[in-house]
PDB file of C-alpha atoms in Angstrom:
ATOM      1  CA  MET A 979      68.427-130.196 -83.099  1.00 42.00           C
ATOM      2  CA  LYS A 980      66.329-128.587 -85.918  1.00 38.00           C
ATOM      3  CA  ARG A 981      68.485-130.411 -88.482  1.00 41.00           C
ATOM      4  CA  PHE A 982      68.250-133.753 -86.464  1.00 31.00           C
ATOM      5  CA  PHE A 983      64.484-133.391 -86.484  1.00 30.00           C
ATOM      6  CA  SER A 984      64.197-132.617 -90.095  1.00 37.00           C
ATOM      7  CA  CYS A 985      66.183-135.686 -90.796  1.00 35.00           C
ATOM      8  CA  LEU A 986      64.013-137.843 -88.737  1.00 31.00           C
ATOM      9  CA  VAL A 987      60.932-136.339 -90.495  1.00 35.00           C
ATOM     10  CA  THR A 988      62.537-137.081 -93.762  1.00 35.00           C
ATOM     11  CA  LEU A 989      63.358-140.831 -92.811  1.00 36.00           C
ATOM     12  CA  PHE A 990      59.886-141.470 -91.495  1.00 36.00           C
ATOM     13  CA  ALA A 991      58.326-140.054 -94.701  1.00 38.00           C
ATOM     14  CA  THR A 992      60.609-141.867 -96.711  1.00 42.00           C
ATOM     15  CA  SER A 993      59.845-144.954 -94.787  1.00 44.00           C
ATOM     16  CA  PHE A 994      56.152-144.760 -94.985  1.00 41.00           C
ATOM     17  CA  LEU A 995      56.237-143.953 -99.022  1.00 46.00           C
ATOM     18  CA  TRP A 996      58.252-147.117 -99.464  1.00 49.00           C
ATOM     19  CA  ALA A 997      55.906-149.246 -96.970  1.00 52.00           C
ATOM     20  CA  GLN A 998      53.078-148.096 -99.438  1.00 55.00           C
ATOM     21  CA  SER A 999      55.197-149.303-102.397  1.00 75.00           C
ATOM     22  CA  GLY A1000      56.204-152.512-100.797  1.00 88.00           C
ATOM     23  CA  ILE A1001      59.714-151.362-100.246  1.00 96.00           C
ATOM     24  CA  SER A1002      61.279-151.714 -96.747  1.00 93.00           C
ATOM     25  CA  ASN A1003      64.481-150.369 -95.348  1.00 90.00           C
ATOM     26  CA  LEU A1004      66.237-153.428 -95.484  1.00 96.00           C
ATOM     27  CA  ASP A1005      65.637-153.858 -99.094  1.00 98.00           C
ATOM     28  CA  SER A1006      68.487-151.633-100.198  1.00 97.00           C
ATOM     29  CA  LEU A1007      70.737-153.533 -97.906  1.00 96.00           C
ATOM     30  CA  TRP A1008      69.719-156.793 -99.186  1.00 97.00           C
ATOM     31  CA  ILE A1009      70.632-155.397-102.827  1.00 97.00           C
ATOM     32  CA  ALA A1010      73.879-154.048-101.795  1.00 93.00           C
ATOM     33  CA  ARG A1011      74.993-157.011 -99.884  1.00 95.00           C
ATOM     34  CA  ALA A1012      73.801-159.629-102.252  1.00 96.00           C
ATOM     35  CA  ASP A1013      76.084-162.445-103.173  1.00 96.00           C
ATOM     36  CA  TRP A1014      76.256-161.444-106.688  1.00 97.00           C
ATOM     37  CA  HIS A1015      77.581-163.979-109.239  1.00 97.00           C
ATOM     38  CA  GLU A1016      79.709-162.177-111.594  1.00 98.00           C
ATOM     39  CA  VAL A1017      81.102-163.221-114.861  1.00 98.00           C
ATOM     40  CA  LYS A1018      83.276-160.839-117.282  1.00 98.00           C
ATOM     41  CA  LEU A1019      81.950-161.967-120.604  1.00 98.00           C
ATOM     42  CA  ASP A1020      83.994-159.577-122.626  1.00 98.00           C
ATOM     43  CA  LYS A1021      85.853-156.332-122.241  1.00 98.00           C
ATOM     44  CA  GLY A1022      83.052-153.936-121.629  1.00 98.00           C
ATOM     45  CA  LEU A1023      80.756-156.429-120.838  1.00 98.00           C
ATOM     46  CA  VAL A1024      79.877-157.991-117.446  1.00 98.00           C
ATOM     47  CA  TYR A1025      77.115-160.441-116.385  1.00 98.00           C
ATOM     48  CA  ARG A1026      75.760-160.407-112.902  1.00 98.00           C
ATOM     49  CA  HIS A1027      73.094-162.612-111.428  1.00 98.00           C
ATOM     50  CA  ALA A1028      71.507-162.651-107.537  1.00 98.00           C
ATOM     51  CA  SER A1029      68.851-164.780-105.775  1.00 98.00           C
ATOM     52  CA  PHE A1030      67.052-163.211-102.917  1.00 98.00           C
ATOM     53  CA  LYS A1031      65.098-165.246-100.419  1.00 97.00           C
ATOM     54  CA  ASP A1032      63.113-162.231 -99.309  1.00 97.00           C
ATOM     55  CA  LEU A1033      63.459-158.988-101.362  1.00 98.00           C
ATOM     56  CA  TYR A1034      60.290-156.628-101.765  1.00 98.00           C
ATOM     57  CA  GLY A1035      58.593-159.368 -99.792  1.00 96.00           C
ATOM     58  CA  GLY A1036      59.160-162.311-101.742  1.00 97.00           C
ATOM     59  CA  PRO A1037      61.807-164.409-103.675  1.00 98.00           C
ATOM     60  CA  GLN A1038      63.563-162.786-106.340  1.00 98.00           C
ATOM     61  CA  GLN A1039      65.927-163.464-109.479  1.00 98.00           C
ATOM     62  CA  VAL A1040      67.746-160.598-110.752  1.00 99.00           C
ATOM     63  CA  TYR A1041      69.952-160.621-114.030  1.00 99.00           C
ATOM     64  CA  VAL A1042      72.170-157.714-115.023  1.00 98.00           C
ATOM     65  CA  PHE A1043      74.194-157.018-118.000  1.00 98.00           C
ATOM     66  CA  GLN A1044      76.758-153.971-117.395  1.00 98.00           C
ATOM     67  CA  ILE A1045      77.735-152.628-120.616  1.00 98.00           C
ATOM     68  CA  ASN A1046      80.448-149.751-121.690  1.00 98.00           C
ATOM     69  CA  PRO A1047      78.907-148.547-124.835  1.00 98.00           C
ATOM     70  CA  LYS A1048      82.174-147.194-125.905  1.00 97.00           C
ATOM     71  CA  ARG A1049      83.232-150.748-126.598  1.00 98.00           C
ATOM     72  CA  HIS A1050      79.754-152.291-127.306  1.00 98.00           C
ATOM     73  CA  PRO A1051      77.295-149.854-128.921  1.00 98.00           C
ATOM     74  CA  LEU A1052      73.657-150.450-128.489  1.00 98.00           C
ATOM     75  CA  GLN A1053      71.432-150.464-131.309  1.00 98.00           C
ATOM     76  CA  VAL A1054      67.533-150.649-131.778  1.00 98.00           C
ATOM     77  CA  LEU A1055      66.244-153.633-133.929  1.00 98.00           C
ATOM     78  CA  VAL A1056      62.843-154.001-135.467  1.00 98.00           C
ATOM     79  CA  HIS A1057      61.851-157.415-136.149  1.00 98.00           C
ATOM     80  CA  GLU A1058      60.198-159.005-139.068  1.00 96.00           C
ATOM     81  CA  GLY A1059      56.858-159.767-137.259  1.00 95.00           C
ATOM     82  CA  ARG A1060      57.070-161.603-133.943  1.00 97.00           C
ATOM     83  CA  GLU A1061      60.665-163.294-133.607  1.00 98.00           C
ATOM     84  CA  LEU A1062      62.728-164.588-130.614  1.00 98.00           C
ATOM     85  CA  VAL A1063      65.213-162.068-129.347  1.00 98.00           C
ATOM     86  CA  SER A1064      68.033-164.677-129.117  1.00 98.00           C
ATOM     87  CA  GLU A1065      67.653-165.588-132.861  1.00 98.00           C
ATOM     88  CA  LYS A1066      67.498-162.073-134.143  1.00 98.00           C
ATOM     89  CA  ALA A1067      70.439-160.981-131.969  1.00 98.00           C
ATOM     90  CA  ALA A1068      72.617-163.998-132.966  1.00 98.00           C
ATOM     91  CA  ALA A1069      71.652-163.303-136.719  1.00 98.00           C
ATOM     92  CA  GLY A1070      72.651-159.681-136.302  1.00 97.00           C
ATOM     93  CA  GLY A1071      76.017-160.314-134.814  1.00 98.00           C
ATOM     94  CA  ALA A1072      75.053-158.913-131.297  1.00 98.00           C
ATOM     95  CA  VAL A1073      76.880-160.136-128.109  1.00 98.00           C
ATOM     96  CA  ALA A1074      73.993-159.375-126.039  1.00 98.00           C
ATOM     97  CA  ALA A1075      70.325-158.211-126.249  1.00 99.00           C
ATOM     98  CA  ILE A1076      67.121-157.521-124.253  1.00 99.00           C
ATOM     99  CA  ASN A1077      63.618-157.322-125.435  1.00 98.00           C
ATOM    100  CA  GLY A1078      62.135-154.257-126.611  1.00 98.00           C
ATOM    101  CA  THR A1079      59.061-152.078-125.985  1.00 98.00           C
ATOM    102  CA  TYR A1080      54.991-152.766-126.054  1.00 98.00           C
ATOM    103  CA  PHE A1081      53.877-154.537-129.295  1.00 97.00           C
ATOM    104  CA  ASP A1082      50.470-155.664-130.835  1.00 95.00           C
ATOM    105  CA  MET A1083      50.040-159.343-130.381  1.00 91.00           C
ATOM    106  CA  GLY A1084      47.808-159.706-133.034  1.00 89.00           C
ATOM    107  CA  LYS A1085      48.272-160.142-136.702  1.00 85.00           C
ATOM    108  CA  THR A1086      50.221-156.802-137.338  1.00 90.00           C
ATOM    109  CA  ALA A1087      52.866-157.615-134.679  1.00 95.00           C
ATOM    110  CA  ARG A1088      53.916-153.957-134.621  1.00 96.00           C
ATOM    111  CA  SER A1089      55.347-151.807-131.965  1.00 97.00           C
ATOM    112  CA  VAL A1090      52.432-149.672-130.308  1.00 97.00           C
ATOM    113  CA  CYS A1091      55.191-147.252-129.432  1.00 98.00           C
ATOM    114  CA  TYR A1092      57.298-144.805-131.584  1.00 98.00           C
ATOM    115  CA  THR A1093      60.426-146.637-132.737  1.00 98.00           C
ATOM    116  CA  ALA A1094      63.117-145.174-135.086  1.00 98.00           C
ATOM    117  CA  VAL A1095      66.116-146.938-136.534  1.00 98.00           C
ATOM    118  CA  GLU A1096      68.890-144.494-137.750  1.00 98.00           C
ATOM    119  CA  GLY A1097      66.362-141.734-137.840  1.00 98.00           C
ATOM    120  CA  LYS A1098      63.827-143.551-139.908  1.00 98.00           C
ATOM    121  CA  VAL A1099      60.634-144.009-138.008  1.00 98.00           C
ATOM    122  CA  THR A1100      58.982-147.386-138.336  1.00 97.00           C
ATOM    123  CA  ASP A1101      56.205-146.878-135.761  1.00 97.00           C
ATOM    124  CA  TYR A1102      54.338-144.216-133.903  1.00 97.00           C
ATOM    125  CA  THR A1103      52.570-144.521-130.615  1.00 97.00           C
ATOM    126  CA  LYS A1104      49.024-145.974-130.898  1.00 94.00           C
ATOM    127  CA  ASN A1105      46.764-143.639-128.985  1.00 88.00           C
ATOM    128  CA  ASP A1106      48.293-142.290-125.916  1.00 82.00           C
ATOM    129  CA  LEU A1107      49.624-145.220-123.517  1.00 89.00           C
ATOM    130  CA  GLY A1108      50.303-142.625-120.863  1.00 90.00           C
ATOM    131  CA  LEU A1109      52.794-143.785-118.326  1.00 92.00           C
ATOM    132  CA  LEU A1110      53.626-146.583-120.591  1.00 94.00           C
ATOM    133  CA  SER A1111      55.029-144.187-123.421  1.00 97.00           C
ATOM    134  CA  ASN A1112      56.384-141.468-121.267  1.00 97.00           C
ATOM    135  CA  GLY A1113      60.190-142.106-121.853  1.00 98.00           C
ATOM    136  CA  ALA A1114      62.564-142.937-124.598  1.00 98.00           C
ATOM    137  CA  VAL A1115      65.799-144.525-125.284  1.00 98.00           C
ATOM    138  CA  PHE A1116      68.116-142.187-127.685  1.00 98.00           C
ATOM    139  CA  ILE A1117      71.069-144.161-129.198  1.00 98.00           C
ATOM    140  CA  GLN A1118      73.548-142.334-131.417  1.00 97.00           C
ATOM    141  CA  LYS A1119      76.880-143.858-132.391  1.00 91.00           C
ATOM    142  CA  LYS A1120      78.155-144.631-128.765  1.00 96.00           C
ATOM    143  CA  LYS A1121      76.081-142.555-126.804  1.00 97.00           C
ATOM    144  CA  VAL A1122      72.972-143.738-124.986  1.00 98.00           C
ATOM    145  CA  GLN A1123      70.287-141.577-123.072  1.00 98.00           C
ATOM    146  CA  ILE A1124      67.135-141.896-121.406  1.00 98.00           C
ATOM    147  CA  VAL A1125      64.762-138.966-121.733  1.00 98.00           C
ATOM    148  CA  PRO A1126      61.151-137.935-121.051  1.00 98.00           C
ATOM    149  CA  TRP A1127      58.954-138.325-124.107  1.00 97.00           C
ATOM    150  CA  GLU A1128      55.596-136.295-125.280  1.00 96.00           C
ATOM    151  CA  VAL A1129      53.232-138.549-127.409  1.00 97.00           C
ATOM    152  CA  GLN A1130      51.636-135.484-128.669  1.00 95.00           C
ATOM    153  CA  GLU A1131      54.698-133.973-130.231  1.00 95.00           C
ATOM    154  CA  GLU A1132      56.034-137.148-131.782  1.00 96.00           C
ATOM    155  CA  LYS A1133      55.105-136.682-135.136  1.00 95.00           C
ATOM    156  CA  GLN A1134      56.833-133.476-135.388  1.00 96.00           C
ATOM    157  CA  TYR A1135      59.936-134.832-133.886  1.00 97.00           C
ATOM    158  CA  TYR A1136      63.223-134.815-136.190  1.00 96.00           C
ATOM    159  CA  ALA A1137      64.990-138.016-135.286  1.00 96.00           C
ATOM    160  CA  GLY A1138      68.237-137.300-137.315  1.00 96.00           C
ATOM    161  CA  LYS A1139      70.394-140.255-137.315  1.00 97.00           C
ATOM    162  CA  LYS A1140      69.373-141.680-133.888  1.00 98.00           C
ATOM    163  CA  ASP A1141      67.877-145.003-132.952  1.00 98.00           C
ATOM    164  CA  ILE A1142      64.923-144.300-130.723  1.00 98.00           C
ATOM    165  CA  MET A1143      62.718-146.451-128.805  1.00 98.00           C
ATOM    166  CA  VAL A1144      59.919-145.080-126.575  1.00 98.00           C
ATOM    167  CA  SER A1145      58.667-147.074-123.663  1.00 98.00           C
ATOM    168  CA  GLY A1146      57.503-146.464-120.117  1.00 97.00           C
ATOM    169  CA  PRO A1147      57.155-145.782-117.213  1.00 97.00           C
ATOM    170  CA  LEU A1148      60.102-143.623-116.850  1.00 98.00           C
ATOM    171  CA  MET A1149      61.581-144.789-113.640  1.00 98.00           C
ATOM    172  CA  LEU A1150      64.482-142.630-112.509  1.00 98.00           C
ATOM    173  CA  VAL A1151      65.496-139.059-113.557  1.00 98.00           C
ATOM    174  CA  ASN A1152      68.549-137.351-112.450  1.00 98.00           C
ATOM    175  CA  GLY A1153      69.175-140.243-109.704  1.00 98.00           C
ATOM    176  CA  LYS A1154      65.593-139.703-108.241  1.00 97.00           C
ATOM    177  CA  GLU A1155      62.602-142.284-108.373  1.00 97.00           C
ATOM    178  CA  VAL A1156      59.847-140.914-110.416  1.00 96.00           C
ATOM    179  CA  ASP A1157      56.498-140.452-108.556  1.00 93.00           C
ATOM    180  CA  PHE A1158      53.766-142.316-110.317  1.00 89.00           C
ATOM    181  CA  GLY A1159      50.741-140.700-108.788  1.00 84.00           C
ATOM    182  CA  SER A1160      47.905-141.863-106.699  1.00 75.00           C
ATOM    183  CA  ASN A1161      46.182-143.761-109.448  1.00 68.00           C
ATOM    184  CA  PRO A1162      48.738-145.214-111.872  1.00 78.00           C
ATOM    185  CA  GLY A1163      46.487-148.110-113.067  1.00 80.00           C
ATOM    186  CA  SER A1164      47.188-151.828-112.551  1.00 82.00           C
ATOM    187  CA  HIS A1165      50.411-152.192-114.580  1.00 90.00           C
ATOM    188  CA  ILE A1166      52.544-150.315-112.213  1.00 95.00           C
ATOM    189  CA  PRO A1167      51.679-151.434-108.716  1.00 95.00           C
ATOM    190  CA  THR A1168      51.483-155.218-109.490  1.00 96.00           C
ATOM    191  CA  PRO A1169      54.300-157.459-109.327  1.00 98.00           C
ATOM    192  CA  ASN A1170      55.570-158.927-112.751  1.00 98.00           C
ATOM    193  CA  PRO A1171      58.502-159.975-114.537  1.00 98.00           C
ATOM    194  CA  ARG A1172      60.305-156.708-115.688  1.00 98.00           C
ATOM    195  CA  SER A1173      62.856-155.492-118.332  1.00 99.00           C
ATOM    196  CA  GLY A1174      64.683-152.261-118.054  1.00 98.00           C
ATOM    197  CA  ILE A1175      67.370-150.144-119.463  1.00 99.00           C
ATOM    198  CA  VAL A1176      69.321-148.060-117.118  1.00 99.00           C
ATOM    199  CA  VAL A1177      71.987-145.394-117.636  1.00 98.00           C
ATOM    200  CA  LYS A1178      74.536-144.926-114.804  1.00 98.00           C
ATOM    201  CA  ASP A1179      77.095-142.811-116.647  1.00 97.00           C
ATOM    202  CA  LYS A1180      78.518-142.190-120.026  1.00 95.00           C
ATOM    203  CA  LYS A1181      80.645-145.469-119.682  1.00 97.00           C
ATOM    204  CA  THR A1182      77.972-147.630-117.949  1.00 98.00           C
ATOM    205  CA  ILE A1183      74.520-148.880-119.257  1.00 98.00           C
ATOM    206  CA  PHE A1184      72.756-151.632-117.376  1.00 99.00           C
ATOM    207  CA  LEU A1185      70.178-153.929-118.998  1.00 99.00           C
ATOM    208  CA  ILE A1186      68.130-155.864-116.228  1.00 99.00           C
ATOM    209  CA  VAL A1187      65.375-158.417-115.993  1.00 99.00           C
ATOM    210  CA  VAL A1188      63.750-159.391-112.917  1.00 99.00           C
ATOM    211  CA  ASP A1189      61.933-162.772-113.322  1.00 98.00           C
ATOM    212  CA  GLY A1190      58.433-163.465-111.908  1.00 98.00           C
ATOM    213  CA  ARG A1191      54.984-165.401-111.860  1.00 98.00           C
ATOM    214  CA  GLN A1192      57.089-168.333-110.511  1.00 98.00           C
ATOM    215  CA  PRO A1193      55.718-169.069-107.051  1.00 97.00           C
ATOM    216  CA  GLY A1194      58.743-170.017-104.514  1.00 98.00           C
ATOM    217  CA  ARG A1195      61.498-168.819-106.973  1.00 98.00           C
ATOM    218  CA  ALA A1196      60.538-165.299-108.420  1.00 98.00           C
ATOM    219  CA  SER A1197      57.748-163.081-107.260  1.00 98.00           C
ATOM    220  CA  GLY A1198      58.334-160.194-109.773  1.00 98.00           C
ATOM    221  CA  VAL A1199      58.439-156.656-108.893  1.00 98.00           C
ATOM    222  CA  THR A1200      56.218-153.488-108.953  1.00 98.00           C
ATOM    223  CA  ILE A1201      57.447-150.452-111.041  1.00 98.00           C
ATOM    224  CA  PRO A1202      58.184-148.419-108.091  1.00 97.00           C
ATOM    225  CA  GLN A1203      60.276-151.547-106.790  1.00 98.00           C
ATOM    226  CA  PHE A1204      62.095-151.735-110.197  1.00 98.00           C
ATOM    227  CA  ALA A1205      62.681-148.131-109.797  1.00 98.00           C
ATOM    228  CA  HIS A1206      64.147-148.708-106.438  1.00 98.00           C
ATOM    229  CA  LEU A1207      66.376-151.540-107.665  1.00 98.00           C
ATOM    230  CA  SER A1208      67.757-149.533-110.536  1.00 98.00           C
ATOM    231  CA  ARG A1209      68.846-146.594-108.309  1.00 98.00           C
ATOM    232  CA  ILE A1210      70.267-148.688-105.633  1.00 98.00           C
ATOM    233  CA  LEU A1211      72.423-150.236-108.501  1.00 98.00           C
ATOM    234  CA  GLY A1212      73.710-147.031-109.253  1.00 98.00           C
ATOM    235  CA  GLY A1213      71.261-145.745-112.083  1.00 98.00           C
ATOM    236  CA  ARG A1214      70.575-142.119-112.763  1.00 98.00           C
ATOM    237  CA  GLU A1215      68.174-142.437-115.569  1.00 98.00           C
ATOM    238  CA  ALA A1216      65.914-145.660-116.133  1.00 98.00           C
ATOM    239  CA  LEU A1217      63.157-146.858-118.370  1.00 98.00           C
ATOM    240  CA  ASN A1218      60.956-149.630-118.078  1.00 98.00           C
ATOM    241  CA  LEU A1219      60.498-151.929-121.179  1.00 98.00           C
ATOM    242  CA  ASP A1220      57.695-154.695-122.001  1.00 98.00           C
ATOM    243  CA  GLY A1221      57.858-157.169-119.123  1.00 98.00           C
ATOM    244  CA  GLY A1222      55.678-160.312-118.496  1.00 98.00           C
ATOM    245  CA  GLY A1223      56.530-163.419-120.767  1.00 98.00           C
ATOM    246  CA  SER A1224      58.449-160.898-123.022  1.00 98.00           C
ATOM    247  CA  SER A1225      61.214-160.430-120.530  1.00 98.00           C
ATOM    248  CA  SER A1226      64.293-161.852-122.290  1.00 98.00           C
ATOM    249  CA  LEU A1227      67.957-161.211-121.479  1.00 98.00           C
ATOM    250  CA  TRP A1228      70.479-162.983-123.913  1.00 98.00           C
ATOM    251  CA  SER A1229      74.180-163.098-124.519  1.00 98.00           C
ATOM    252  CA  VAL A1230      76.173-165.247-126.946  1.00 98.00           C
ATOM    253  CA  PHE A1231      78.656-165.723-124.411  1.00 98.00           C
ATOM    254  CA  LEU A1232      76.084-167.499-121.928  1.00 98.00           C
ATOM    255  CA  GLU A1233      76.076-171.352-122.658  1.00 97.00           C
ATOM    256  CA  ARG A1234      72.331-171.515-122.094  1.00 96.00           C
ATOM    257  CA  GLY A1235      72.054-168.112-124.246  1.00 98.00           C
ATOM    258  CA  VAL A1236      68.953-166.506-122.350  1.00 98.00           C
ATOM    259  CA  ALA A1237      70.069-165.622-118.812  1.00 98.00           C
ATOM    260  CA  ASN A1238      66.725-165.565-117.114  1.00 98.00           C
ATOM    261  CA  LYS A1239      63.891-168.074-117.101  1.00 98.00           C
ATOM    262  CA  PRO A1240      60.802-166.427-118.905  1.00 98.00           C
ATOM    263  CA  SER A1241      57.486-166.861-117.119  1.00 98.00           C
ATOM    264  CA  ASP A1242      55.733-168.495-120.254  1.00 97.00           C
ATOM    265  CA  GLY A1243      58.349-171.488-119.807  1.00 97.00           C
ATOM    266  CA  ARG A1244      60.035-170.694-122.907  1.00 97.00           C
ATOM    267  CA  GLU A1245      61.474-167.461-124.795  1.00 98.00           C
ATOM    268  CA  ARG A1246      58.494-165.370-126.358  1.00 98.00           C
ATOM    269  CA  THR A1247      58.535-164.060-129.867  1.00 98.00           C
ATOM    270  CA  VAL A1248      58.428-160.141-129.819  1.00 98.00           C
ATOM    271  CA  SER A1249      58.479-157.515-132.098  1.00 98.00           C
ATOM    272  CA  ASN A1250      61.528-155.573-131.524  1.00 98.00           C
ATOM    273  CA  SER A1251      64.629-155.693-129.137  1.00 98.00           C
ATOM    274  CA  ILE A1252      67.799-153.624-128.128  1.00 99.00           C
ATOM    275  CA  LEU A1253      70.966-155.172-129.329  1.00 98.00           C
ATOM    276  CA  VAL A1254      74.463-154.907-127.846  1.00 98.00           C
ATOM    277  CA  LYS A1255      77.066-155.081-130.909  1.00 98.00           C
TER     278      LYS A1255
END
């Protein structure tokens, strides 16, 4: 009886927290039972897309690349100023790509988060962006990790031969959704187009884009909702990347190139990306 009561308390507590985040018990079911359009693009590279009439309280469009990094290694790419993900990825011989982390939209067009390519640091975090720079993607050979990041210590960090991209918020740690606190700022609880990278296991990486700012078609998601989506899809670690009009998921194997429909009406030029080789 005590165990049953404890389970009820946990269920009600979880339901309350989800309600506060705009997540219902049915959302997990809709994701699991979705009619996913699936295409095997290459060995170790699968494309999935699902349309939802009512996920997280509105229509959603979700795009996923499932990658085996043993066959298709990932790579951080720093652009020369602001350039299209599709053009840089194609020129670099990539088979797929996603937009990277936050950047200065002014004249410098530099990343405002720590970035390193094969151990060479190209950018440090500009000031402390708080939750927007609290995680990092580590890529070394065919191994991909998502880890917590301390901005205060990054100038002393030895990158070795790794590719590193700092971004945030960190959404999943050890398969659990991160608590963003009672005052996370406007970026986290506001529905927007989102991009993210998710680690399921050593042989499975997800690149995910959720469209948004398109009434009647794509509402966009909050960060807690994006974290929930990443977990239900099987993620253990997940990191939010730059979103909004920057969200772009591309593959050379797709006829239209860019899988999603960017909210600007066209692909936006950005300062960095993550390539799949």
